[in-house]
Coordinates of C-alpha atoms in Angstrom, one line a residue:
M1 CA 25.6 41.9 69.5
S2 CA 22.7 39.5 70.1
A3 CA 24.6 36.7 68.4
I4 CA 27.4 37.2 70.9
R5 CA 24.8 37.2 73.7
G6 CA 23.3 34.0 72.4
R7 CA 26.7 32.3 72.3
L8 CA 27.4 33.4 75.8
L9 CA 24.1 32.0 77.0
Q10 CA 24.9 28.7 75.3
F11 CA 28.3 28.7 76.9
E12 CA 26.8 29.2 80.3
S13 CA 24.4 26.4 79.8
R14 CA 27.1 24.1 78.5
L15 CA 29.5 25.1 81.4
Q16 CA 26.8 24.5 84.0
A17 CA 26.0 21.0 82.7
L18 CA 29.7 20.1 82.7
V19 CA 30.4 21.6 86.1
E20 CA 27.5 19.8 87.7
G21 CA 28.4 16.5 86.2
N22 CA 32.2 16.5 86.7
V23 CA 33.8 18.7 89.3
A24 CA 31.1 19.9 91.7
R25 CA 31.7 17.0 94.1
F26 CA 35.2 18.4 94.8
F27 CA 34.1 21.8 95.9
P28 CA 32.9 22.6 99.5
E29 CA 29.1 22.2 99.6
Q30 CA 28.7 26.0 100.1
Y31 CA 29.5 26.4 96.4
S32 CA 26.6 25.3 94.4
P33 CA 27.5 24.0 90.9
H34 CA 24.9 26.4 89.4
D35 CA 26.5 29.4 91.2
L36 CA 30.0 28.4 90.3
A37 CA 29.1 28.0 86.6
W38 CA 27.2 31.3 86.7
R39 CA 30.1 33.1 88.2
L40 CA 32.5 31.7 85.7
A41 CA 30.2 32.6 82.8
E42 CA 29.7 36.1 84.2
A43 CA 33.5 36.5 84.4
M44 CA 33.8 35.4 80.8
R45 CA 31.0 37.7 79.7
T46 CA 32.7 40.7 81.5
E47 CA 36.1 40.2 79.8
I48 CA 35.2 38.7 76.3
R49 CA 36.7 40.8 73.5
I50 CA 36.0 41.0 69.8
G51 CA 39.1 40.5 67.7
A52 CA 39.9 42.4 64.5
N53 CA 38.4 39.6 62.4
G54 CA 35.3 39.2 64.6
D55 CA 36.6 36.3 66.7
L56 CA 35.5 36.2 70.4
L57 CA 38.7 36.4 72.5
A58 CA 38.1 34.9 75.9
P59 CA 40.0 35.6 79.1
N60 CA 42.2 32.8 80.2
L61 CA 43.3 33.7 83.7
F62 CA 40.7 33.2 86.4
V63 CA 41.2 33.9 90.1
F64 CA 38.9 32.4 92.8
S65 CA 39.1 34.6 95.9
V66 CA 37.8 32.7 98.9
H67 CA 37.9 32.6 102.7
E68 CA 41.1 31.1 104.1
Q69 CA 39.3 28.0 105.4
H70 CA 37.9 27.2 101.9
A71 CA 41.1 28.0 100.2
L72 CA 42.9 25.3 102.1
A73 CA 40.2 22.8 101.2
L74 CA 40.3 23.7 97.5
Q75 CA 44.1 23.6 97.6
A76 CA 43.9 20.0 98.6
E77 CA 41.8 19.4 95.5
M78 CA 44.0 21.1 92.9
T79 CA 43.1 18.4 90.4
S80 CA 39.5 19.6 90.5
L81 CA 40.7 23.2 89.6
E82 CA 42.7 21.8 86.7
D83 CA 39.6 19.8 85.6
L84 CA 37.5 22.9 85.9
A85 CA 40.0 24.9 83.8
Q86 CA 39.8 22.1 81.1
I87 CA 36.0 22.2 81.2
L88 CA 36.0 25.9 80.9
Y89 CA 38.3 25.6 77.9
A90 CA 36.2 22.9 76.2
A91 CA 33.0 24.8 76.7
G92 CA 34.5 28.0 75.3
L93 CA 36.0 26.2 72.3
A94 CA 32.6 24.5 71.6
E95 CA 31.1 28.0 71.4
G96 CA 33.8 29.3 69.1
F97 CA 35.8 31.3 71.6
Q98 CA 39.5 31.8 71.1
F99 CA 42.0 31.7 73.9
V100 CA 45.6 33.0 73.9
R101 CA 46.3 29.8 75.8
P102 CA 44.2 27.3 77.8
P103 CA 42.6 28.8 80.9
I104 CA 44.4 28.8 84.2
I105 CA 42.6 29.0 87.6
R106 CA 44.3 30.3 90.7
L107 CA 43.2 30.5 94.3
A108 CA 43.5 33.6 96.4
I109 CA 42.8 34.1 100.1
S110 CA 40.9 37.3 100.6
T111 CA 40.3 39.0 103.9
D112 CA 37.0 40.5 102.7
I113 CA 35.4 37.3 101.6
A114 CA 32.9 35.7 103.9
L115 CA 33.1 32.0 104.7
G116 CA 31.1 30.2 102.0
D117 CA 31.4 33.0 99.4
I118 CA 33.6 33.2 96.3
R119 CA 34.6 36.0 94.0
V120 CA 35.8 35.2 90.5
S121 CA 37.9 37.6 88.6
E122 CA 39.3 37.2 85.1
Q123 CA 41.8 38.7 82.7
H124 CA 43.5 38.1 79.4
S125 CA 46.9 36.8 80.5
I126 CA 50.3 37.4 79.0
E127 CA 52.2 34.5 77.6
N128 CA 54.2 32.0 79.7
L129 CA 52.2 32.0 82.9
P130 CA 52.5 28.8 85.0
D131 CA 49.7 26.3 84.9
T132 CA 46.8 26.4 87.4
A133 CA 48.4 27.4 90.6
G134 CA 48.0 27.5 94.4
I135 CA 47.0 30.0 96.9
E136 CA 47.8 33.7 96.7
H137 CA 47.0 36.1 99.5
S138 CA 45.0 39.2 98.5
R139 CA 43.9 42.3 100.4
S140 CA 40.7 44.1 100.1
D141 CA 40.8 47.1 97.7
A142 CA 38.4 48.9 99.8

């Protein structure tokens, strides 16, 4: 299991460098590149699975739940979300992760997210989902 942990740490470092260098400028300043990369890596760590032959199967659907004001700003920069999905994919492949299909990032407005905060959730998607997509409205589960 420590080999997996090492690969996940390398993934996080690689992702952080790529996020800081490529897409951070498109996100509202409240989202630090370090925090964004950490949250994505944590989401990956939470949902990574070990396949029958020992492959690391990575989640490929990520949802950024944000305050409505930030969702509108991020919606205007959909290309940056697509770029971030590509960076996530490249960083995962570089660490030997397998994906059912390339990652998709969606936005969701959440009524329980404070202005300036972000929640990243993840899952292994089923086939034939649309590419990185716009805003969904979500409710608090609490």
